[in-house]
Coordinates of C-alpha atoms and ligand atoms in Angstrom, one line a residue:
X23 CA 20.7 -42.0 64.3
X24 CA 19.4 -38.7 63.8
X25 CA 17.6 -37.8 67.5
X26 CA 13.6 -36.2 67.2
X27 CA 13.0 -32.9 69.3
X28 CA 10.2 -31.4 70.4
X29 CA 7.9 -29.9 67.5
X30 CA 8.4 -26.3 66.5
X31 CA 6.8 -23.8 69.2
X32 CA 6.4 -26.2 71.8
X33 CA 8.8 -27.3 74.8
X34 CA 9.2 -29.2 77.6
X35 CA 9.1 -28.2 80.8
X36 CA 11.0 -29.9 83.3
X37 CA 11.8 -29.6 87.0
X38 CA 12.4 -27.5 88.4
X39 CA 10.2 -25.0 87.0
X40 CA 7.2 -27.0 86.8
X41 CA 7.0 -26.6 90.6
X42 CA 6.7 -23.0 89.8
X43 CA 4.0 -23.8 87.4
X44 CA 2.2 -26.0 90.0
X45 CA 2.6 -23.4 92.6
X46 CA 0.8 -20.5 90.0
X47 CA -1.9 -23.0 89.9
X48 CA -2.7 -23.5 93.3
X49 CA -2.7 -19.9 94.1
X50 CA -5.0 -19.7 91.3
X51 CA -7.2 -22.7 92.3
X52 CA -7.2 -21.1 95.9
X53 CA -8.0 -17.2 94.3
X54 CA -10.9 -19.2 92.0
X55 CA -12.3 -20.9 95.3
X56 CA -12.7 -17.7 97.3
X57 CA -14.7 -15.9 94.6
X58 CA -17.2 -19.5 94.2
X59 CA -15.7 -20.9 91.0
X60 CA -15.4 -24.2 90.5
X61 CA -13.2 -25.7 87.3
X62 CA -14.5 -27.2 84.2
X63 CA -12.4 -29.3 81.9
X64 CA -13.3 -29.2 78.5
X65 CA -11.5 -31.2 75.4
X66 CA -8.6 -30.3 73.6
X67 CA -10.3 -31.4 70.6
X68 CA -13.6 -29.7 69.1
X69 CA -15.1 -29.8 66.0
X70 CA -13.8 -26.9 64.0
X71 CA -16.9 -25.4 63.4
X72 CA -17.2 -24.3 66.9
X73 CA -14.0 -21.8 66.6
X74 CA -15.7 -20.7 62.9
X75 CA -19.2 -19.2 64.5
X76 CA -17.8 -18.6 68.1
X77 CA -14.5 -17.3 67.4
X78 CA -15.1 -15.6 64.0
X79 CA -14.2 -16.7 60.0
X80 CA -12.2 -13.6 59.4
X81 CA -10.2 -13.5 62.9
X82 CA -6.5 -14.1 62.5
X83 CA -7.1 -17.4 64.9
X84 CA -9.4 -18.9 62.4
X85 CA -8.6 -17.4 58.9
X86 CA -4.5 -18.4 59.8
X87 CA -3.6 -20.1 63.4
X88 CA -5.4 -23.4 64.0
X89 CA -4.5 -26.9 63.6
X90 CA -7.3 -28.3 62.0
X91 CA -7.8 -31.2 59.9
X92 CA -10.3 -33.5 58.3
X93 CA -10.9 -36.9 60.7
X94 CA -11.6 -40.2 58.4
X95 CA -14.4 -42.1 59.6
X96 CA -13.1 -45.2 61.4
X97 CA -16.9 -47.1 61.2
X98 CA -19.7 -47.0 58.9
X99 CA -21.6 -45.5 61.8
X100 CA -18.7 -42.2 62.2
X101 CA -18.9 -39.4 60.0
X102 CA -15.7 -37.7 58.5
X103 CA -15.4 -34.6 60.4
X104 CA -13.5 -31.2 60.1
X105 CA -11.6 -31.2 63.8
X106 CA -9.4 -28.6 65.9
X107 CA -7.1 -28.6 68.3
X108 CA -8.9 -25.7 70.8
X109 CA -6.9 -22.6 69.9
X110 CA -8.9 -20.9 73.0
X111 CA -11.1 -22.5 75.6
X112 CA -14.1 -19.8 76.0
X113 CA -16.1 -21.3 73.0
X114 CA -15.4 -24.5 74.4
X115 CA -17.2 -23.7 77.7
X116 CA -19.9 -22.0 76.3
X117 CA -20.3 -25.3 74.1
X118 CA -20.6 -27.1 77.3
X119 CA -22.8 -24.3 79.1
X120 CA -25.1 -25.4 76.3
X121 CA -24.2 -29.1 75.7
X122 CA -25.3 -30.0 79.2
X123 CA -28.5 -27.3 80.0
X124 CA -26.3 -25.3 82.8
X125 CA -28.8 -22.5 82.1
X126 CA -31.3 -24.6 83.1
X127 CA -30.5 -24.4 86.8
X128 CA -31.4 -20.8 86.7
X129 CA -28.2 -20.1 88.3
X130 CA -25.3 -18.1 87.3
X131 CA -22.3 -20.0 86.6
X132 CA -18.9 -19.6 87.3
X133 CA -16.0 -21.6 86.0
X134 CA -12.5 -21.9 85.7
X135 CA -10.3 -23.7 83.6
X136 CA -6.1 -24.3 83.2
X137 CA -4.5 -26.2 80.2
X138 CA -3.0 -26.2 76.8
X139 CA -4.3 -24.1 73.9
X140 CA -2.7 -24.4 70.1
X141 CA -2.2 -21.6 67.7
X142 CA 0.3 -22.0 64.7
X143 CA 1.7 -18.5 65.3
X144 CA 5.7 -17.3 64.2
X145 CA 7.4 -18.6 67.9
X146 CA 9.4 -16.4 69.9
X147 CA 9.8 -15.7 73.8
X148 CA 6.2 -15.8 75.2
X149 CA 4.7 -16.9 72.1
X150 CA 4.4 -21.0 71.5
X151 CA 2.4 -22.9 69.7
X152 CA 1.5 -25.3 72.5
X153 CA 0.9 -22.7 75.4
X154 CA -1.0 -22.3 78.2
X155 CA -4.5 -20.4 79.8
X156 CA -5.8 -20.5 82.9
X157 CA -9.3 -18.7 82.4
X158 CA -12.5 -18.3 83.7
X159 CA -16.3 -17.6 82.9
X160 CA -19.4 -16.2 84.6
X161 CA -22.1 -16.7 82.3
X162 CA -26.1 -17.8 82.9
X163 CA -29.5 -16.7 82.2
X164 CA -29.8 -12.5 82.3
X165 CA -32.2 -13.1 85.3
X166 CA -29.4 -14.3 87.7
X167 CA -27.6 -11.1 86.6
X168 CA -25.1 -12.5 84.3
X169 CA -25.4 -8.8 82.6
X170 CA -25.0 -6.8 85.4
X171 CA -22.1 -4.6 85.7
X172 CA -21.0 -5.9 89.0
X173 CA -20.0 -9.0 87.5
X174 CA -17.7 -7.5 84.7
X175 CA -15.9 -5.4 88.0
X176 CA -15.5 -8.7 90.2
X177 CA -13.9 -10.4 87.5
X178 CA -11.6 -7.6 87.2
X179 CA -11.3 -6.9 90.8
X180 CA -10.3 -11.0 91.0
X181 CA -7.6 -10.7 88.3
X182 CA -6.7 -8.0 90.5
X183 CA -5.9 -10.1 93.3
X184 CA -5.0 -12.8 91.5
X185 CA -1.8 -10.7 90.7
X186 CA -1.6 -9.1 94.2
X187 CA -1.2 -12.9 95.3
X188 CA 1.3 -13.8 93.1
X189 CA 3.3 -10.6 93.9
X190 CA 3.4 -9.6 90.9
X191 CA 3.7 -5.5 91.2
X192 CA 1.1 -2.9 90.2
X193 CA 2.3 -0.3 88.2
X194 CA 2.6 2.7 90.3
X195 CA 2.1 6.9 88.8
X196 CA 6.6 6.8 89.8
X197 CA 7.1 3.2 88.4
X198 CA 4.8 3.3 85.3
X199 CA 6.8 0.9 83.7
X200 CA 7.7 -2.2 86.3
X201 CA 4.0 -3.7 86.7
X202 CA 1.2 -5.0 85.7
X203 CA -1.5 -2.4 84.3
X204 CA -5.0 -3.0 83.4
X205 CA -6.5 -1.5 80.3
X206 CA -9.7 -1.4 79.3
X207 CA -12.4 -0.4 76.8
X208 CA -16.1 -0.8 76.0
X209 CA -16.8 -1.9 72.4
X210 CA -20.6 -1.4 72.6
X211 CA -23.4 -3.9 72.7
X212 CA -24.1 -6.3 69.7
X213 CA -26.6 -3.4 68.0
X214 CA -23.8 -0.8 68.8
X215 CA -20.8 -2.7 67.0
X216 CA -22.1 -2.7 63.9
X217 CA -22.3 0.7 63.9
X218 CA -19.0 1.1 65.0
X219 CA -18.2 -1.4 62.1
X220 CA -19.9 0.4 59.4
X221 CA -18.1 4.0 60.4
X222 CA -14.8 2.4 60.7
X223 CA -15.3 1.1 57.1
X224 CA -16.6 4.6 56.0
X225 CA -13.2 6.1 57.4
X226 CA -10.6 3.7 56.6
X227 CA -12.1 3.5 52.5
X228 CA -10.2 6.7 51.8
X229 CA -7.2 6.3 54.0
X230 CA -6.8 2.0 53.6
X231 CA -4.5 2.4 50.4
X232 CA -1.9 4.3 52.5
X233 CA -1.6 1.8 55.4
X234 CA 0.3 -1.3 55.3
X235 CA -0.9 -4.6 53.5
X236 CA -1.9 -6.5 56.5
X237 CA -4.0 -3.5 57.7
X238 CA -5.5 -3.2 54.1
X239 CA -6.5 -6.7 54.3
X240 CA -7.7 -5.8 58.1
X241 CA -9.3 -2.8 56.6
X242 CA -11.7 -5.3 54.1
X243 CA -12.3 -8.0 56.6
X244 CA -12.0 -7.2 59.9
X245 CA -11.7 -3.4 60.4
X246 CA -11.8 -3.7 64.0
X247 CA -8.7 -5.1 64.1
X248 CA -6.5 -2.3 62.4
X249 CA -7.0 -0.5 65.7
X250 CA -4.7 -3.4 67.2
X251 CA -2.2 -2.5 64.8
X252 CA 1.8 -1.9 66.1
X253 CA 3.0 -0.8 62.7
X254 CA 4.1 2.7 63.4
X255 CA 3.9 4.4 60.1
X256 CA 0.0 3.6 60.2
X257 CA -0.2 5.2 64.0
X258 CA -1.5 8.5 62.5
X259 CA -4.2 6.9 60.3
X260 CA -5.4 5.2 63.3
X261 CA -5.7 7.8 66.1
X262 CA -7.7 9.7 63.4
X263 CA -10.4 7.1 63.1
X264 CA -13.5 7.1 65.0
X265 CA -13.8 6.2 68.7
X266 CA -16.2 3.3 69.7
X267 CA -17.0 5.3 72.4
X268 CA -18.9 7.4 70.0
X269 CA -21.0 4.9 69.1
X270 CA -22.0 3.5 72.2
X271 CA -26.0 3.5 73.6
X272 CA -27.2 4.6 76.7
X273 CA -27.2 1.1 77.7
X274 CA -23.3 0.5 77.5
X275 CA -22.6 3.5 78.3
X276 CA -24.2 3.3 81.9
X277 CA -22.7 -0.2 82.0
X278 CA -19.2 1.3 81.4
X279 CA -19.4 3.6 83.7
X280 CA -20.5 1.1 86.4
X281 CA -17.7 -0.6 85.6
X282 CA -15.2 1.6 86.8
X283 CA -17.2 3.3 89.5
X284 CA -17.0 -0.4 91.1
X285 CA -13.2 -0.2 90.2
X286 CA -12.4 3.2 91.9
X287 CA -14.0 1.7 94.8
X288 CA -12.1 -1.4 95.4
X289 CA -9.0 0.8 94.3
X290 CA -8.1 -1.5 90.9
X291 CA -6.0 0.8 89.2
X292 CA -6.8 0.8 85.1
X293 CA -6.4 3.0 82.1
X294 CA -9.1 3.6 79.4
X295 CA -8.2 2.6 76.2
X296 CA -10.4 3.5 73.0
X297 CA -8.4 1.7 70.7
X298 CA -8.5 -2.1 73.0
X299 CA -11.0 -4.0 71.0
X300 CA -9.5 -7.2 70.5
X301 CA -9.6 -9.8 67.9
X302 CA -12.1 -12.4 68.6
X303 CA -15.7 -11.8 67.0
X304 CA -17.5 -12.6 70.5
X305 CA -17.1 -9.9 72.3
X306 CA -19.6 -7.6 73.4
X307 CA -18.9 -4.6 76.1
X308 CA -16.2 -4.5 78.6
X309 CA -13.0 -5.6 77.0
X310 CA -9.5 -5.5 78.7
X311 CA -6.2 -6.5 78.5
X312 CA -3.6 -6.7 81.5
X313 CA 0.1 -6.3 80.5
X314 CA 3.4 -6.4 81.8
X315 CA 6.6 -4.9 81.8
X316 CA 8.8 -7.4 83.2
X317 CA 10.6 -10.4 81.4
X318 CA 8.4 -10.6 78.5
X319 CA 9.8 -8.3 75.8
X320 CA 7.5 -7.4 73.1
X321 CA 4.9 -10.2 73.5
X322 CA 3.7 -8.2 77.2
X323 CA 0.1 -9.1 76.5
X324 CA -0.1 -11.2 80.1
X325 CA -3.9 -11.7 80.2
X326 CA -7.1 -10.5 77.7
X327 CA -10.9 -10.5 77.8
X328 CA -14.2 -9.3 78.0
X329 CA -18.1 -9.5 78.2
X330 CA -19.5 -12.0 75.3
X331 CA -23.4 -11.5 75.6
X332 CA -24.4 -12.9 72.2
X333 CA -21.7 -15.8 72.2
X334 CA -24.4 -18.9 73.8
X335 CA -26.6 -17.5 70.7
X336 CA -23.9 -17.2 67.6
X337 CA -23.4 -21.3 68.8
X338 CA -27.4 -22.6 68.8
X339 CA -27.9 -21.4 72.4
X340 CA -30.2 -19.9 74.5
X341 CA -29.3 -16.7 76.0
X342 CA -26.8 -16.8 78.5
X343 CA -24.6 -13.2 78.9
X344 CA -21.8 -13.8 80.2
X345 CA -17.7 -12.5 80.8
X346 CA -14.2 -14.1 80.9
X347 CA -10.6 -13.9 80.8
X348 CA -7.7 -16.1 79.5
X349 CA -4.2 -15.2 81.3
X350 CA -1.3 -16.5 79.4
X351 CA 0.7 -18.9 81.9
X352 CA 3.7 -19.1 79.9
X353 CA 4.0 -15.5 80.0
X354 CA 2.7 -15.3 83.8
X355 CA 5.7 -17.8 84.4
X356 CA 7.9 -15.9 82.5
X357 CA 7.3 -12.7 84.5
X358 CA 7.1 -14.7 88.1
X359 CA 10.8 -16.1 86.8
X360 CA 12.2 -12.2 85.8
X361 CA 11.0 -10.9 89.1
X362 CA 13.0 -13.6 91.2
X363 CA 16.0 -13.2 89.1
X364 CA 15.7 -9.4 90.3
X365 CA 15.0 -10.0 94.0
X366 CA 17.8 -12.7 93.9
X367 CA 20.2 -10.5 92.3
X368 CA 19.6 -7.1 94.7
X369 CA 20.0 -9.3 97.3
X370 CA 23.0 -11.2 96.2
X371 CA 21.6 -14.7 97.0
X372 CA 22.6 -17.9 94.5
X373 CA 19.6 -20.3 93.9
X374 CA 19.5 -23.2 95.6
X375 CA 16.8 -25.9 94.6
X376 CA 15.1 -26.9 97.8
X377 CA 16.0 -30.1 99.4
X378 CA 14.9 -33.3 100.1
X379 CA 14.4 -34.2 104.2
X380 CA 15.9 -37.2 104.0
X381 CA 18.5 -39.4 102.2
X382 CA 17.9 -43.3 103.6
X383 CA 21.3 -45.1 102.6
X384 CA 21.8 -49.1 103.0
X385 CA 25.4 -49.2 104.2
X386 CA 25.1 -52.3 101.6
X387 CA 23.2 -54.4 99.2
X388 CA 21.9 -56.6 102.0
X389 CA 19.7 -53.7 103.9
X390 CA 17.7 -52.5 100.0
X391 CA 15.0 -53.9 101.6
X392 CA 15.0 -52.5 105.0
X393 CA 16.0 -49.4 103.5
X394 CA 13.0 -49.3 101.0
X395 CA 10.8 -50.4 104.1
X396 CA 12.3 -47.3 106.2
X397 CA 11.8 -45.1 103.4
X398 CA 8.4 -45.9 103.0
X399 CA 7.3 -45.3 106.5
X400 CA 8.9 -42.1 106.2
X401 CA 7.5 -41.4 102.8
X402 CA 4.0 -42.1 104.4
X403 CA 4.9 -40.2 107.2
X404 CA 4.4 -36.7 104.6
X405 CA 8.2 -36.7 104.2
X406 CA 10.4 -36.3 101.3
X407 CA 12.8 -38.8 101.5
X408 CA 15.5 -40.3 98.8
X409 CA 16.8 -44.0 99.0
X410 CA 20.4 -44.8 98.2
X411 CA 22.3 -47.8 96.8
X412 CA 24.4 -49.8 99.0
X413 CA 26.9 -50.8 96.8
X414 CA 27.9 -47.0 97.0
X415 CA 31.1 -46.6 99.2
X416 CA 29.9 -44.9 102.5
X417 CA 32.0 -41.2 101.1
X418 CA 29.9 -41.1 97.7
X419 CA 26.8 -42.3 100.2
X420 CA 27.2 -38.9 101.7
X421 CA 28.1 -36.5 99.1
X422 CA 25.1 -37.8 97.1
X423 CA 22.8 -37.3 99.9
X424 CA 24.0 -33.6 100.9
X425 CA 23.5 -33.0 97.2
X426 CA 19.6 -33.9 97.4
X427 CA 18.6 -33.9 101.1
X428 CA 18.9 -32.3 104.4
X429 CA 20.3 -35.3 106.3
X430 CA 21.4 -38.7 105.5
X431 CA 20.2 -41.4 107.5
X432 CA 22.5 -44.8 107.7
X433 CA 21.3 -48.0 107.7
X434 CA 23.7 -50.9 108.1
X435 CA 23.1 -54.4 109.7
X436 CA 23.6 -53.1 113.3
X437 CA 20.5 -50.5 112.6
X438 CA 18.4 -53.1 110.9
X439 CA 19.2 -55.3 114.0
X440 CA 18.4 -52.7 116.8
X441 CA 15.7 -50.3 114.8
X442 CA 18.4 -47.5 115.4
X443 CA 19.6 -45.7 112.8
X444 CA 22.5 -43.2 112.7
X445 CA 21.2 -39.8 111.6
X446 CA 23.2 -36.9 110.3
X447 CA 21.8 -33.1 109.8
X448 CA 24.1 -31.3 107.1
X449 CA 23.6 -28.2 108.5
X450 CA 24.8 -28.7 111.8
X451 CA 26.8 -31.4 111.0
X452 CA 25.3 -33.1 113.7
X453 CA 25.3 -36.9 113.9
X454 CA 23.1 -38.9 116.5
X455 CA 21.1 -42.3 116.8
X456 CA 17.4 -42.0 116.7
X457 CA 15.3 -45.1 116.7
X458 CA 13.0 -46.0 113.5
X459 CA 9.9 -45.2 115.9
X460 CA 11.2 -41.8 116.3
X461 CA 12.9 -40.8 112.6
X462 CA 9.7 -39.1 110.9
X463 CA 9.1 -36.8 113.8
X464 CA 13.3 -36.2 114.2
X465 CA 13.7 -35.5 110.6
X466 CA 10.5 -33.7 109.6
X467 CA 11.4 -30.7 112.3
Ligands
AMP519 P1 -6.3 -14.4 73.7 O1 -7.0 -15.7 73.9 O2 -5.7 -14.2 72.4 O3 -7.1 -13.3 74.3 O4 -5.0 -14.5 74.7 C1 -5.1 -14.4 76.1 C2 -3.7 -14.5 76.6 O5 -3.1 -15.8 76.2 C3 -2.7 -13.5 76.0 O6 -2.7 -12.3 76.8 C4 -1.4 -14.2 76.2 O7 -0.8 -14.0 77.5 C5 -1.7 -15.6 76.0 N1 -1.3 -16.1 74.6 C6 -2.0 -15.9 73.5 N2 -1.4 -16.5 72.5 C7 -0.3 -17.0 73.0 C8 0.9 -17.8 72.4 N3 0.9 -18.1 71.2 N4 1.9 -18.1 73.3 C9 1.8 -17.8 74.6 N5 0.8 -17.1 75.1 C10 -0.2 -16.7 74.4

């Protein structure tokens, strides 16, 4: 019989890595606590109209990438209804922000969020189709200073240590290219972007026919985006075109420059990038993008985002400023993964998967149940502990417990009989009798 794999663009992920994954997250939990965010855990599914006003018609997510599909009524009381897998989550929380009246508390709010987004995009290394954000929001009513430019630089200064936890490297003036680097831009407030919009289309109506299809299609729908264009023969066209920072009011200009004032002064490193204005329709302001140099190839987009002041309004809401990020865990793994591989290799060292701290092994069938029982007391005890079988012979006993664990601890019918078991410590090779009172403490030193 033919055997089913995972779908196209998505993967498993097994151990060991996942306690790398699990390890990212509680560094990022603990980073999320010390700055007063608390998580939110929105659906996976939404109603697709969501992503159409929030995320934007003509964006690539929504004109090409989601999984979407029409949901038959299962009762008379159901409606048939247009659903999407969540090909991002900030729409999704500013759903919720709204859904459940968080404005109302007058308070600012600030919330974080790890799981799996979906985008049908071409897969390669550090691009999927099932992959994964952890992200966070600060959004609430203006009066509890949701606008403020302090907010946009403590996000930023977070991210910042965020990295600095996970040491992952800042690029340095010497080592420009092995570390992460912050970019950022200002693409005006919702009156200034239009603006922007409108001059962008003034420019590129001459120039569009020379440029490549997918920036002539850009060029009609979504002229922002041709200034994310890679393609190189179009590089010329681009740097010719008006700067956003042109078009920008006294307003965002004061907030930009707030911004990185607050930067300088907590020493975040960043560039300023005229051309960063991202895909997604919602954003308003401070946009930035952290990228890396290290293990991800071409796709070194680690982490993206920006101020969305008129988002709670494009979806019904009231109005609720507010700024986030999305950092690409795949990728973030990916990176954590390349740097260890380095550090490993400079300093000649052969991975080794940690071990267990104890193998219990029944010297035969007759002591399972002691053994289980031992086991569990250990096990409660906060220790990692394997149980053997005792119809093993007592050689592949041991060489299955030095594979997995630390020390193998015998139990035959003599040990059941006397609560003593015979302990021996693979790295010392030292073999003694400790009684079952004393095990947890013996082997958990
Ligand atoms: P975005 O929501 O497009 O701003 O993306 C934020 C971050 O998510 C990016 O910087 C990437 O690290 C990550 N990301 C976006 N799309 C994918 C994908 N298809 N596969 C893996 N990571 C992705």
């Amino acid at each position: 019989m033919p055997t089913i794999k995972a779908v196209r663009g998505t993967r498993d992920l097994l151990p060991p890595e996942t306690a790398l994954w699990n390890r990212v997250e509680a560094v990022a939990r603990d980073v999320f606590r010390r700055y007063g965010f608390h998580e939110i855990r929105t659906p996976v599914l939404e109603a697709t109209e969501l992503f159409a006003r929030g995320v934007g018609e003509e964006t690539d997510i929504v004109s090409k990438e989601m999984y979407t599909w029409e949901d038959r009524a299962r009762a008379q009381s159901e409606k048939a209804q247009s659903l999407t897998l969540r090909p991002e989550n900030t729409a999704g929380v500013v759903r919720a922000y709204i859904e459940h009246k968080l404005g109302d508390t007058g308070q600012l709010q600030k919330l974080y969020y790890i799981g799996p987004q979906f985008r049908r995009e071409r897969p390669q290394k550090g691009r999927y189709r099932q992959f994964f954000q952890i992200g966070a929001e600060v959004i609430g009513p203006a009066t509890a200073g949701s606008e403020s430019p302090l907010r946009d630089a403590e996000v930023l200064e977070m991210l910042a240590a965020l990295l600095d936890a996970l040491e992952i490297p800042r690029a340095s003036a010497e080592n420009e290219f092995r570390g992460w680097r912050l970019q950022l831009n200002s693409v005006g407030s919702s009156t200034d972007r239009p603006r922007y919009v409108a001059a962008l289309r003034e420019a590129l109506g001459p120039v569009k026919d020379r440029m490549c299809p997918d920036n002539q299609r850009r060029a009609e729908t979504n002229p922002l985006r041709v200034l994310d264009s890679k393609d190189v023969e179009d590089q010329e066209i681009i740097d010719a075109l008006p700067k956003i920072a042109d078009y920008l009011d006294d307003a965002s200009k004061a907030h930009f420059a707030a911004v990185l004032d607050s930067l300088d002064a907590c020493g975040v490193p960043y560039t300023v990038n005229p051309r960063l204005v991202r895909g997604l329709d919602y954003y308003t302001r401070t946009t930035f993008e952290f990228t890396v140099n290290l293990g991800l190839g071409t796709q070194n987009a680690m982490l993206g985002g920006g101020r969305y002041d008129g988002l709670s309004e494009m979806l019904g809401g009231p109005r609720a400023p507010g700024i986030g990020f999305a950092i690409g865990e795949d990728r973030l793994i990916l990176t954590l993964q390349a740097l260890e591989e380095a550090r490993a290799a400079a300093a000649g060292e052969i991975a080794v998967t940690p071990k267990m701290d104890a193998y219990v092994a029944p010297l035969s069938v007759g002591q399972h149940a002691a053994a289980l029982r031992l086991a569990h007391e250990l096990r409660a005890a906060g220790l990692a502990v394997e149980v053997g079988d005792g119809s093993f012979r007592l050689k592949r006993s041991f060489e299955a417990a030095e594979r997995v664990a630390r020390a193998i601890v015998i139990v035959g019918e003599d040990e059941v009989a006397h609560q003593v078991a015979t302990v021996k410590t693979f790295a010392t090779g030292e073999q003694r009798k400790v009684g079952f009172g004393e095990l947890a403490a013996v082997l958990g030193e």
